[in-house]
Structures are given as C-alpha cells and as structure tokens.
Amino acid sequence: MSLTSDQMELREDDIVGHYPAVTAMLEGFDHTPRIGVADSDETPEKSSGIGSRRRFRTTTPGLVTRSTARSEGVQLLARIEAADGGDALTSPLQATVMNVLRRAVSIALAVADQYGAQTGLGDLKRANLQGSLAAARKTEFSELLAAEALITLYVFGNATAYLLSPHLSEVTVEVGEVEEILTDNGQLALHGALWELDQDIGAHAGDDARLVATVAAFAEQLMEKVKLRAQTAGRLEPFNGAAWHVAADDLTIRGFSPSSKAKSTTLTMTFKKPNEVVGNHIAKYQAMKLAKMLMAYDFDRRLNPFAELGGFIFTFMGDGKPGTGKTTLIQMMAGMINDYCQIAGYPFRYQNLSTGNIDSYQGKSGQNAKAFIDTIIDPSVIGFGTIDDIDTLAGKRGDRQSSAGQLEITAVLMESFAGANTVVRGNCTFGMFSNYPENVDDALRQRAGARFLVDGPITREDYIDILYLLMGKNHDIPLGDHDAYAAQEIKKAVAASFASHARPHEDGLLRVYEQVRGDIGALDTIAKLGTYLKGIQEADDRFTGRAIKNITDAVKVRAMDFELPDEWMENPDLFLFQDYDTKMNMIKELRQPITVEMVIQEINRYADSEFRYADKSDEVAIDNMVREYERTEAAKKRYLEGK
C-alpha cells in the first residue's frame, strides 16, 4: 500500500534499532506495582523466576500513592514459554506472540521518538539529565512526559492487536479492566503495562489459543483505557494530527484510532436483484443510489466526494408494516455493494446488530454496539451496517420496559451517529429498520438522516409482479394481459412518488400546510418555507433543528438525483480508480440545481413520517389505556358477581 498525502513513513531502521533494548526488557525487568496490586496464591512456582498465578486486588483506580508493594521481577518471555502446561519446546504461536510484542513495543518507542522530536521533548530530556532544565519549563516537561506515556501505551496496544489479529481463533478471554496505567514517562508506562500483561498471561493462558486471546484482549482493554485518559490530557495535538505508516506491516497509526486489517466479511445471505424488490420505489431507488455513492469513496484521501458535497446518506431509517420488504431491501443493497466491491477489488464489510447483542452483564451490550460501529466505520473498508427491528434492540429512554442493556445500545448509537466525535467519511452507511418506528427513542430516530418508507406492493400491477416473481418457473400458468415488471421501471415510478409529496399525506400535517398557505400564499421563498417549518414545529414540538438538518441533507441528496452510470461500476478505470479531484469534478458535472419543489417535497416527506410516528404512538397508547379500562371493568364485574 502506498503512502497517502497525510502519512509519514515510520522507517524500518528506526523500529529495528529498538530491538536489542526491547528484547532485554521482555527478558526481564523489575517493577513495583502502584495501582494494580497482585497477591500470590498458594500455587507453587512452575520454574525459577516465573511467579505463580495471581489475583488482582485493586485500589482506587487512577489514584497513585507511595506504594508499599515489593518490587517484582517480570520475565515476560519466560512467562509465555511456560503458558502451555510445561512443554519444554517453544511452540510456533508462542514464538509469534513473542515477536509481536517485541515488534509492537519497538513501534511504540519509534513513534514516541517522533513525538519527542516534534515537540522538543527530546531536548528537554537531555537538559534534565544534565541538570540544566529551567524551572519555568518543568511543568511543560511533565505534561510532555505524560503525553509521551499515553502515546507509547496506545501505540503498543494498537500494534499488538493489529499484528495478532490474523492469529486469533474462536477462543475468547475476559481479562477485565487494565489498572496499571502510569504516565510518568514512556519507559515506566511500558513497565506497568507489561507487568499487568504478565499477570493476565499467568492467570488466563493455559494453552496457545488462550495465550493469543489473552494478549489480544489485554491490548484492546489497554487501548480503551488509554483513549479515555487521553480525552482530558494535554500536549497531544502533534500525535492526533499526524499519521505514520509502517510499510513492512501495512500498519497505519492515526492518533487514538484503532488500526485494523482491511478484511472483507464473508456474506452468507441470499442477495436480491432490484427487479425482485416489488413496490417500495423511493426506498429502492435511494438504496441503489447509495450503493453506488459508497463506491465513490477515495481510499487515499479517506473521503467521499458525495460526503464533501453534502449528498451522502450516513444513516437512514426504513419503516413499514411487517412483510412489506425491509429484509429484501437489505439483501438487495448488500448484494449490490458486494458485487461492486468485488469488481473493484475493495474490501467490503456487512454486519447486522441484532437482539443477540443485548447482554445481561453490565456494560457488555454497549461494548457489543461499539464493536459493531467500529467494524463498519473502519476507513480502510466499504461498510454497510444494519440494525433490524431497532425498536426491540434499542431502548426508549423513560420507558420502564427498556432494559439496561437496551439503553446502553441506544446511548452508543446516538453518540456514534451524530455525536461530537462523529466523522462522516463516506465509506459506510447505517440502516435502521423497524415495523414500529414510533417505539424508537425520538432522539435516536431523528439521527436517521433519510427516511425510507417501505410500504411494499401497492398497485394492482405490483401485486401481479410479486405473484409472478414468487411463483417461480415450475408451472404453466399464463401471465395474461400484463407486462411483467413494467410497473417497476424505477425512474418513472420514483418521479411519481416524489411528485405525490407536493402535498402532505398525513392529515395533521395537511392542516398545517393548508393554514400556512392560506396565510402567506405559495411557498416560493426561503422565508415562506421557514414559516411553514415553524408551523410544523408548533404542531409537533419534536420537530427541532435536527429535523431541519435532515431535510436539507435530503434536499442535497435530491440535487444528486442521478445514478452513477453502470459502466463506471463495471469498468473501475472509468471512475473508481480515478484520483479524488477527478471523481469530484465528474460528480459535479452530473449535479442538478435545487428547486423549490424539491424542498417542499422533502419537507413533506420528512414531516409526514414524524406525524405518522406520532399518530401511531398516540393510537398505541390509547389502545393500551382502553384495554386497561376494559380489564378493570371486567374485574369489578367478576368481583361483584362473586360476592
């Protein structure tokens, strides 16, 4: 992989130069634990210098006091050798883990050296050793050392997880939270982390598979803990704003973001062709457009021209009655992206967040949701994530029926889809699907930038087409007076569907529309359109600024109301393999101007969905209350009759 414009090469000589010192560190060093306190159990030592398995007795996390613990000798290489029940020979996987740890620590130290050179920390270290460090710079020196420690720990964990990923099996290990996070300097930070890793290997690694799983799990926990610390630490801008590439490992280090190998997921679903999705014209059309939009992503620039121009759909919600085709729509869109990626040679990941990710263990549901998000947003792949039946998966805040796990998932999705740290690169999209969108938390639902009404077959022609499709070929029944799939001609059907939103569909919104038009006339200026939006907000106070953003995003998508030519997908050299600026110019040539009609249609489409959800929610609440009243009356009657 070649360097991109924002990457610096981390020279192999600089990494390998640390090998002798790192090897000596892994062979043995002394460390006095400060935060994580290990008590030896009664299990005898397996060999000289290798301590018995320990259990943690933690003090207050983050509180560093003068330790009364004795210094412990940490011999990590010997610990790894003993992690197989006493086999005298080192196994290939044990050797792999040893080499990964040496490589990861060396990469971390090389990055720390780069940071020291950029910030002047190296000069301050030399002055401190010579006793010539000015008193006025001691605070700066301390802050830079703490930043260096966090950088060293994170890069060590990141590189370890990355390099071990090809060797992971189905075996998993829970190592718990990493405690021994020290920020005095990079060297002491590594001692603390390696001491705790030594404890975890002794406690969990009884064979090769568990050894690899333990080290990988520790690396993930280390990254998570350090990333949280880094949110409140200073002097980290030079690290956050830079990217280093290690050519030998194809590893890219970008701040406190985990690196991952650009691997595709193996899809086992049954793909559907567009003509196999009957009805759902707007939803189908937008899904087809979005599949091609994703392919415009530029892996070198790590940005999609559609995301920069404002016409990219990062999140969308598909809602409709059961059996109207939501699953079929997912299968169609995933199949199209998969086919395009295979032609272009791009890695593609599809994953669905399901109810199986809800866990009774506190915090685990949120971790599952975060892992799902991280898998899809990985900038080195094209990603498509779905959340089917989101009303049962994500809890509604304030609803006593929502479990803690459901509320954890809601919080993660809200933060990931429109949080302070959300970055839309245009390499992935998330679809939320529900039969009962009124049961989805209002704030989470509003984070869906686009709405796909999945209403299934509607017309007589739709029902003939779906019957013809599902009957298959094993029959001799004539088709009759009907042109199969003619009604599914996408452009004609979509034009009619969009035009139908020139007026609202829901009664509540229609009343607002008629009243505003009656007061100010035709909605043909920004001021009049804004007045209409204010009228909608007065009728439904959930219609906030986020709703306006979603509408304007949808309007920008309409400005991109064109399909990238099929030839561009079939022959990657025409478009996909062009540089970013060329792609941008090619897309701009196809863009069309925004019209008043577009804006009105998108306001009505979005507001219709909100009014539809509100009406359904109210109806459900009323029906529930009526049932409760009926039960109360029946209970009273039965009680009186029994007396």
XYZ file of N, CA, C and O in Angstrom, residues 113-127 133 137 140-141 144 238:
84
model
N 9.570 8.501 19.836
C 10.747 9.283 19.411
C 10.336 10.387 18.444
O 10.822 11.526 18.539
N 9.463 10.052 17.503
C 8.980 11.055 16.548
C 8.245 12.181 17.276
O 8.428 13.356 16.965
N 7.428 11.801 18.238
C 6.697 12.808 19.022
C 7.682 13.690 19.783
O 7.516 14.924 19.831
N 8.703 13.063 20.378
C 9.693 13.842 21.117
C 10.441 14.820 20.240
O 10.739 15.950 20.654
N 10.723 14.419 19.004
C 11.430 15.309 18.079
C 10.540 16.474 17.648
O 11.010 17.611 17.488
N 9.241 16.202 17.461
C 8.318 17.250 17.009
C 8.044 18.277 18.098
O 7.854 19.463 17.808
N 8.001 17.839 19.348
C 7.581 18.725 20.451
C 8.732 19.303 21.244
O 8.515 20.142 22.127
N 9.950 18.848 20.969
C 11.085 19.321 21.753
C 11.281 18.556 23.045
O 12.126 18.933 23.874
N 10.528 17.475 23.243
C 10.671 16.684 24.472
C 12.068 16.081 24.564
O 12.638 15.980 25.656
N 12.630 15.685 23.422
C 13.973 15.112 23.437
C 14.994 16.082 24.006
O 15.862 15.705 24.811
N 14.895 17.368 23.617
C 15.824 18.381 24.139
C 15.628 18.581 25.635
O 16.600 18.750 26.385
N 14.362 18.557 26.069
C 14.086 18.740 27.498
C 14.625 17.567 28.308
O 15.112 17.745 29.435
N 14.553 16.349 27.759
C 15.106 15.187 28.459
C 16.614 15.333 28.636
O 17.158 15.045 29.719
N 17.285 15.777 27.581
C 18.736 15.945 27.677
C 19.094 17.025 28.699
O 20.037 16.864 29.481
N 18.336 18.109 28.692
C 18.595 19.181 29.659
C 18.346 18.702 31.081
O 19.088 19.053 32.015
N 17.741 21.930 33.207
C 16.361 22.222 32.836
C 15.857 23.430 33.611
O 15.879 23.446 34.856
N 10.255 25.625 32.770
C 9.844 24.625 31.780
C 9.535 23.265 32.415
O 9.267 22.302 31.693
N 5.902 22.157 31.634
C 5.825 21.706 30.241
C 6.457 20.329 30.092
O 5.910 19.441 29.419
N 7.608 20.136 30.743
C 8.318 18.854 30.675
C 7.447 17.726 31.236
O 7.320 16.652 30.638
N 4.551 16.943 28.813
C 5.022 16.225 27.622
C 5.355 14.770 27.943
O 5.098 13.866 27.142
N 0.110 17.119 18.387
C 1.010 16.603 17.334
C 0.768 15.133 17.012
O 1.018 14.702 15.879
